[in-house]
Tab-separated table of C-alpha atoms and ligand atoms in Angstrom:
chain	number	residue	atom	x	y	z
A	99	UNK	CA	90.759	-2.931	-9.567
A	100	UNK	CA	94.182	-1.583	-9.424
A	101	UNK	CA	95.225	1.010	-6.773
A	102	UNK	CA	97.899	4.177	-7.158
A	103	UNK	CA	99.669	4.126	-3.543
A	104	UNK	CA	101.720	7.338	-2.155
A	105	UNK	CA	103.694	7.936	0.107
A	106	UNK	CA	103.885	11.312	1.161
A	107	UNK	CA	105.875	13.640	3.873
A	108	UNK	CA	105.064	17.004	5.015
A	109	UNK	CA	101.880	16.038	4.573
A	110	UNK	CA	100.321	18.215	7.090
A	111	UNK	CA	101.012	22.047	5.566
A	112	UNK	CA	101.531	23.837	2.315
A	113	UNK	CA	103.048	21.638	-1.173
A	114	UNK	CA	102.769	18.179	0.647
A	115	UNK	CA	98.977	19.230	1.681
A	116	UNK	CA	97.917	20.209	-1.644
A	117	UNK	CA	99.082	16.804	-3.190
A	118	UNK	CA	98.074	15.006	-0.896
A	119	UNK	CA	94.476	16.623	-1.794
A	120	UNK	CA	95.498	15.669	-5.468
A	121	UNK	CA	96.372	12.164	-4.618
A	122	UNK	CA	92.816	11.531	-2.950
A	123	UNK	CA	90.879	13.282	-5.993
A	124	UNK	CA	92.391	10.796	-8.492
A	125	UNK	CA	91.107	8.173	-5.700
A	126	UNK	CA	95.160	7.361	-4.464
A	127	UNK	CA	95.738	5.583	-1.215
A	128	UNK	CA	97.490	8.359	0.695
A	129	UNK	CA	100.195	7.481	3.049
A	130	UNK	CA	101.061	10.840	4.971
A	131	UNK	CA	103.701	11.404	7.127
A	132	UNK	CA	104.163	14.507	9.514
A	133	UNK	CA	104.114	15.633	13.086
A	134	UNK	CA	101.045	17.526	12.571
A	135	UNK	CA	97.775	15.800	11.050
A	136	UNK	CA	95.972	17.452	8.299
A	137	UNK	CA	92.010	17.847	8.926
A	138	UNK	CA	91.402	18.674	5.998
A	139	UNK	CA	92.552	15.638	4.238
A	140	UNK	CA	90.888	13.669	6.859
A	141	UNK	CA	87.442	15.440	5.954
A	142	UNK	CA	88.213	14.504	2.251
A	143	UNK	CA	88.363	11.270	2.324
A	144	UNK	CA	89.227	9.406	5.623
A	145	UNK	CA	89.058	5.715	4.335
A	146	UNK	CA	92.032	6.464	1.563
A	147	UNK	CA	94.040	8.701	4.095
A	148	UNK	CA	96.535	6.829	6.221
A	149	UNK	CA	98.333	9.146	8.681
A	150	UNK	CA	101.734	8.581	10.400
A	151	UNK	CA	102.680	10.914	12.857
A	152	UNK	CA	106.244	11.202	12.685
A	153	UNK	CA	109.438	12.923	13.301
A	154	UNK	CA	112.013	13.393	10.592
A	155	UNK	CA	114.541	13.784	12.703
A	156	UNK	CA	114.010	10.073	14.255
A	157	UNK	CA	116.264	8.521	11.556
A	158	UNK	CA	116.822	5.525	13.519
A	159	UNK	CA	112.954	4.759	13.305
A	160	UNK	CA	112.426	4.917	9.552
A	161	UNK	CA	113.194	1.372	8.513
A	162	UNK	CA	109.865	0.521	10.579
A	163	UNK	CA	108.069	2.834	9.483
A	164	UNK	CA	108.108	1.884	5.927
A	165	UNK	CA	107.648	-1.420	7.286
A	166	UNK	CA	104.151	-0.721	8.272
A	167	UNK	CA	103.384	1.302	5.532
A	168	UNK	CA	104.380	-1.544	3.202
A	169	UNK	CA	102.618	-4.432	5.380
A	170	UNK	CA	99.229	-2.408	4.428
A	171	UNK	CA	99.767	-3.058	0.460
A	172	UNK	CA	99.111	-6.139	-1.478
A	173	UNK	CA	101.705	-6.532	-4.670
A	174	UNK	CA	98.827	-8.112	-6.354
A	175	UNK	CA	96.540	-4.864	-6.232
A	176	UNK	CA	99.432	-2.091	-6.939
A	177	UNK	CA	99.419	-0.483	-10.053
A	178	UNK	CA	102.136	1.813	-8.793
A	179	UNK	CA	103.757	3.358	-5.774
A	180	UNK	CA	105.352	6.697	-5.252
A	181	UNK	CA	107.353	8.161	-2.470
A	182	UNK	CA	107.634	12.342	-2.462
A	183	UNK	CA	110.369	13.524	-0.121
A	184	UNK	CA	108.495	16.848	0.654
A	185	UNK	CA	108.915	17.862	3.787
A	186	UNK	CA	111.649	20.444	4.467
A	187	UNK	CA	112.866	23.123	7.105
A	188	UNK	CA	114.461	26.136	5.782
A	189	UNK	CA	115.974	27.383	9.181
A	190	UNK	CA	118.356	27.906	10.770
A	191	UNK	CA	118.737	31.514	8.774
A	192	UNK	CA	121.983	33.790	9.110
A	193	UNK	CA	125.711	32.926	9.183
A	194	UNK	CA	126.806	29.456	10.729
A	195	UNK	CA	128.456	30.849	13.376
A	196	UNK	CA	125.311	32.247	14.965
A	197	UNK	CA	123.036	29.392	14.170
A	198	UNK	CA	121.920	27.883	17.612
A	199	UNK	CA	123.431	24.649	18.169
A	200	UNK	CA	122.024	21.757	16.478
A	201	UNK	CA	119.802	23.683	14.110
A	202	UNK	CA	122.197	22.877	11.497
A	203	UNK	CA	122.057	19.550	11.908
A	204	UNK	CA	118.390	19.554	12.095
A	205	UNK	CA	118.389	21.045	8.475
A	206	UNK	CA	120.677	18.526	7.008
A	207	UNK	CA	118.632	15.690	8.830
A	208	UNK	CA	115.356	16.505	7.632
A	209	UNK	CA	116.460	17.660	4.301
A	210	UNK	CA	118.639	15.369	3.025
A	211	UNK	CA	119.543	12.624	5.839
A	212	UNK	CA	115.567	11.574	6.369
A	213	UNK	CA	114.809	11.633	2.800
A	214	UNK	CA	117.921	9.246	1.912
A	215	UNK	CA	117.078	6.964	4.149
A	216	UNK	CA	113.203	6.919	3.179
A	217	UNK	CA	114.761	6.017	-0.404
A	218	UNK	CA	116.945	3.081	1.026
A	219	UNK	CA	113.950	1.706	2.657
A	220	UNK	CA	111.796	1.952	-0.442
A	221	UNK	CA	114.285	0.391	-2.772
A	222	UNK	CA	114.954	-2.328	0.303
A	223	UNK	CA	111.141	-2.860	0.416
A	224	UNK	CA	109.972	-2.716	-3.236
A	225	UNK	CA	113.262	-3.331	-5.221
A	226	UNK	CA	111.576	-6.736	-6.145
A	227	UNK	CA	108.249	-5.594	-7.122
A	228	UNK	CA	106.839	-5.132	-10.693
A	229	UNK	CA	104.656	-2.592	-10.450
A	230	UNK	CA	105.412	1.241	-11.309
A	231	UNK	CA	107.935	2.643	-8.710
A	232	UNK	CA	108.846	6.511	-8.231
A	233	UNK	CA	110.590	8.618	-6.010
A	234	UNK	CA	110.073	11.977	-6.127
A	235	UNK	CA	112.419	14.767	-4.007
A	236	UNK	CA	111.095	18.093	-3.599
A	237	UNK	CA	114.260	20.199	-3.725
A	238	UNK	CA	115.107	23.688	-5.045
A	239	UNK	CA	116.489	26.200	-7.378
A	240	UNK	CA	118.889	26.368	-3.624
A	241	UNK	CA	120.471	23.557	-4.556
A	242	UNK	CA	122.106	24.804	-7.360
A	243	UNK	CA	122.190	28.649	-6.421
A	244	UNK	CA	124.106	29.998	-2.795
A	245	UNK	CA	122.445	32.253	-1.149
A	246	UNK	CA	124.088	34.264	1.910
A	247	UNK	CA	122.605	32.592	4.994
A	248	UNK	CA	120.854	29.787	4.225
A	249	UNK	CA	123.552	26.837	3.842
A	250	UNK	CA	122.399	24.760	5.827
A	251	UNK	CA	119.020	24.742	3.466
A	252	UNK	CA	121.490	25.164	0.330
A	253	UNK	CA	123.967	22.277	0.906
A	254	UNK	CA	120.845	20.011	2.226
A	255	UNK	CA	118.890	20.676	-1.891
A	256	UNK	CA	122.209	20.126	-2.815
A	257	UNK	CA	122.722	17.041	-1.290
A	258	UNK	CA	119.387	15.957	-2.293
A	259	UNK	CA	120.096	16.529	-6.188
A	260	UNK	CA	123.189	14.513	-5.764
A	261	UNK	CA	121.636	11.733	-3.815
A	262	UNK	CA	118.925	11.632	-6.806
A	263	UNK	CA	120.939	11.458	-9.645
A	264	UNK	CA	123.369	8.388	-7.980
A	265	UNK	CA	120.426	6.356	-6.660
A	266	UNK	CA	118.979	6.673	-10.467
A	267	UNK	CA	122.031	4.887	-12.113
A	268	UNK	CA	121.617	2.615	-9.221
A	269	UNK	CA	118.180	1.866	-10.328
A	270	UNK	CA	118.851	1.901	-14.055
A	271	UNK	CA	120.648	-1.780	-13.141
A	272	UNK	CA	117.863	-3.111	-11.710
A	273	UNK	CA	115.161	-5.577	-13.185
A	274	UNK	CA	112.123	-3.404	-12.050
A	275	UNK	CA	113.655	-0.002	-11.527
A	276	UNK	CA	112.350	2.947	-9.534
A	277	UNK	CA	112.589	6.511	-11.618
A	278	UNK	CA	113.625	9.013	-9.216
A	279	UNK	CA	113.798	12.715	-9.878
A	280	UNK	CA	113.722	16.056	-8.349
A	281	UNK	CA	111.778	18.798	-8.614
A	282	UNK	CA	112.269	22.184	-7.866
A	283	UNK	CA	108.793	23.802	-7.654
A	284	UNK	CA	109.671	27.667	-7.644
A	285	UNK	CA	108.566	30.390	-5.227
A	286	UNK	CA	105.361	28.859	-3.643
A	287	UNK	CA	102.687	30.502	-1.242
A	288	UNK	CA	103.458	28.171	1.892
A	289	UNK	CA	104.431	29.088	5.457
A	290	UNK	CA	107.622	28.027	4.643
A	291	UNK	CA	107.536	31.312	2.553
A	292	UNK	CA	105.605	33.363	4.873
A	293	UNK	CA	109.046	32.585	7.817
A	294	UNK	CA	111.561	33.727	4.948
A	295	UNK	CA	109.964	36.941	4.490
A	296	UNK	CA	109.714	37.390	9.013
A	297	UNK	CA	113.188	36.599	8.276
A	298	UNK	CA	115.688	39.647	9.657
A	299	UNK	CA	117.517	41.378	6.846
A	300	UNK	CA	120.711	41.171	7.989
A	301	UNK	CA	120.480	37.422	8.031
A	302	UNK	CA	119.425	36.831	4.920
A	303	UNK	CA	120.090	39.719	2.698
A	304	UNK	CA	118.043	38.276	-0.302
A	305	UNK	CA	115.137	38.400	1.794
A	306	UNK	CA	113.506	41.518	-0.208
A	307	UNK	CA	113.266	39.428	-3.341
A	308	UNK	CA	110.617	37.395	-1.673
A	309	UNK	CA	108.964	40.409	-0.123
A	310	UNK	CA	108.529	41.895	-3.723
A	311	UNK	CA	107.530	38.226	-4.982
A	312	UNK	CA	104.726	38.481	-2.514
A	313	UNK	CA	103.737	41.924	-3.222
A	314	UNK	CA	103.153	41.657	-6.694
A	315	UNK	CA	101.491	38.357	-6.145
A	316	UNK	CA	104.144	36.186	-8.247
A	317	UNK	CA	104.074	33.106	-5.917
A	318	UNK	CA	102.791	30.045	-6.977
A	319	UNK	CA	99.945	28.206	-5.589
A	320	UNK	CA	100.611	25.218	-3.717
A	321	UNK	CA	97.726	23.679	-5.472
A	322	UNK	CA	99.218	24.521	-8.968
A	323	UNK	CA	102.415	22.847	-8.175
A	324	UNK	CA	100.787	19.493	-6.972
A	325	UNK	CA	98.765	19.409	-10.522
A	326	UNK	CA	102.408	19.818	-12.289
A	327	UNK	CA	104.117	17.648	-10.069
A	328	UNK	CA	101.071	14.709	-10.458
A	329	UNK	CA	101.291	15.414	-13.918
A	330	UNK	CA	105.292	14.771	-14.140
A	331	UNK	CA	104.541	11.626	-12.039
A	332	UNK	CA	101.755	10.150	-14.470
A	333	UNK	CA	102.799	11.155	-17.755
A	334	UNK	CA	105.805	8.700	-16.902
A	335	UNK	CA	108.229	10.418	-19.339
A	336	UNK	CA	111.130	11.595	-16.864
A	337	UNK	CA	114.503	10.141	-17.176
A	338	UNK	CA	115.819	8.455	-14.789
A	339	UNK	CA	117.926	11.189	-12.589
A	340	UNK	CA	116.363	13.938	-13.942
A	341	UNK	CA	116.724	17.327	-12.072
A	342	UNK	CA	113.210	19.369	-12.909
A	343	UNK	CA	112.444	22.974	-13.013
A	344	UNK	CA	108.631	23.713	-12.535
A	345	UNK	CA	109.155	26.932	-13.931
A	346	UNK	CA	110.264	25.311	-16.879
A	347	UNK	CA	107.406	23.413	-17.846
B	558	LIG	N1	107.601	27.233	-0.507
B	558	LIG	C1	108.580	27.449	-1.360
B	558	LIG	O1	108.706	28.543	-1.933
B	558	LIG	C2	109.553	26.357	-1.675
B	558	LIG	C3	110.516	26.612	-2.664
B	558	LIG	C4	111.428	25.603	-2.988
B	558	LIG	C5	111.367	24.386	-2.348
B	558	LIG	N2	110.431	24.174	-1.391
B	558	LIG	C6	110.422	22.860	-0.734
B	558	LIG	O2	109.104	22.322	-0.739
B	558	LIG	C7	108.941	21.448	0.369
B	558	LIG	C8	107.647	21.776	1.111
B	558	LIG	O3	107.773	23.095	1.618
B	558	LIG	P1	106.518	24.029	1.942
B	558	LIG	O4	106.820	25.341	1.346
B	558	LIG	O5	105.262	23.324	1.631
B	558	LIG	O6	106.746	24.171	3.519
B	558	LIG	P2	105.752	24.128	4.777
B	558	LIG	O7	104.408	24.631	4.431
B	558	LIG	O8	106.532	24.787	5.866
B	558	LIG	O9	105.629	22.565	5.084
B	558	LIG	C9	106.701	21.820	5.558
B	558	LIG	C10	106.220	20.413	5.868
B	558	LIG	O10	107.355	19.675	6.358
B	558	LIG	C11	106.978	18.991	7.537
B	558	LIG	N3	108.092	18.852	8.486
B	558	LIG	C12	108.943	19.802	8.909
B	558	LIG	N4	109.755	19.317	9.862
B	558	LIG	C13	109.396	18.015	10.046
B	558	LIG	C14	109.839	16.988	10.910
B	558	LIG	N5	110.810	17.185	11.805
B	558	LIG	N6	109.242	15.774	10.818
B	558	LIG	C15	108.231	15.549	9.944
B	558	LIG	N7	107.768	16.495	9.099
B	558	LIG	C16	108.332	17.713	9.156
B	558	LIG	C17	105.903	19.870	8.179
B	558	LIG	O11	105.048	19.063	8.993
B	558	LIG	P3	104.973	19.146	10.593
B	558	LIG	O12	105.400	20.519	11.014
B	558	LIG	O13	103.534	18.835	10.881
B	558	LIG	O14	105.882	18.065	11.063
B	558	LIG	C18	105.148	20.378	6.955
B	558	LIG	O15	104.119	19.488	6.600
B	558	LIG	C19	110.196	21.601	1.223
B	558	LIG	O16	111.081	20.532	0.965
B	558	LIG	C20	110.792	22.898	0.731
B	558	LIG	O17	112.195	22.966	0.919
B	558	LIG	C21	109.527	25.120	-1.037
């Protein structure tokens, strides 16, 4: 019997949570990585559910951890493997010059600095193997759209949508390529969401646009986006590079 393996970070709150919950229903081995645990996937299914309790912004100790996350899986039983760059900070919030020191550089190392490395490691550790390879980045309509405020969360999607569609010509030369993609997955009902609308006014003006969104309940559920974003990863139909809208499909 063949097993589906992901890898999965931020897997302790809001998008990442919800797939990892999808992962274990279509009986994946989970790989989740976080600072936080998540109970509830723990309560789901313990045996599938590997946790790594880790710190994004510990760049320097990435190559090991995929290390130990590949030691755990045997080539011979993999039908595929995925990696979704999920986690994500949207702070710091307001103009640069006010940002307290180092936040910015917190962004841009979470964001976009921890997932590129992740996606060296993977193609470093699986390059070589035959079995279905994916990388998935969890970015944003922010990547493609300023917004007054936020560019340290703007430049770091934007970075990240970049970083995707170079790696995939990459790829495309290889013998056994990985597809990698990104996926923007709308307005979703996460905490992440719930700190943009505490956000003050003044430093983010578009803030009321996500107040309303909320009001007139047009967020998405987290658990909505996972299905679409499992369903991208299975049907195995993206091109290589692709940029994805979830609102779009
Ligand atoms: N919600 C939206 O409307 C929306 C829209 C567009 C894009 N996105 C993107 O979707 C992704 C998930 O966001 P979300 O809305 O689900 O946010 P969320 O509920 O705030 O979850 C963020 C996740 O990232 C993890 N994380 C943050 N800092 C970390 C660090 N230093 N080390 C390890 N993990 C860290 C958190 O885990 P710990 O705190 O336990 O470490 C948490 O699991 C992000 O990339 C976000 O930019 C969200």
């Amino acid at each position: 019997m063949k097993t589906n393996y992901y890898i999965i970070t931020g897997i302790s709150s809001g998008i990442g949570a919800a797939l990892g919950k999808e992962v274990l229903k279509n009986n994946g081995v989970l790989f989740g990585i976080s600072r936080r645990n998540n109970p509830e996937l723990i309560a789901f299914n313990s045996k599938r559910y590997n946790f790594f309790e880790f710190n994004l912004k510990e760049v320097n100790k990435i190559e090991s951890l995929i290390h130990s996350i590949k030691e755990s899986i045997s080539p011979e039983k993999c039908s595929s493997i995925v990696l979704i760059n999920n986690a994500g900070i949207v702070e710091p919030i307001g103009p640069v010059w006010e940002n307290e020191s180092g936040m910015l550089k917190d962004n841009l190392t979470i964001n976009l600095v921890a997932p590129a490395m992740l996606s060296t490691c993977f193609f470093k550790s699986f390059n070589l193997w035959q079995c279905r390879k994916m990388i998935v980045n969890i970015s944003s309509g922010a990547g493609s759209h300023p917004y007054q405020g936020w560019a340290g969360y703007c430049t770091s999607k934007s970075g990240i949508n970049m970083f995707t569609k170079c790696v995939a010509l990459e790829q495309n030369d290889q013998p056994y390529p990985t597809v990698v993609c990104a996926v923007s997955p709308g307005v979703v009902d996460t905490p992440m969401q719930k700190q943009v609308r505490s956000t003050d006014a003044i430093k983010f003006p578009r803030k009321s646009r996500f107040v309303e969104l909320k009001k007139h309940n047009l967020l998405s559920k987290p658990e909505d986006v996972a299905r679409k974003i499992t369903q991208i990863i299975e049907g195995g139909k993206i091109q290589n590079g692709a940029i994805i809208d979830l609102r779009e499909m």
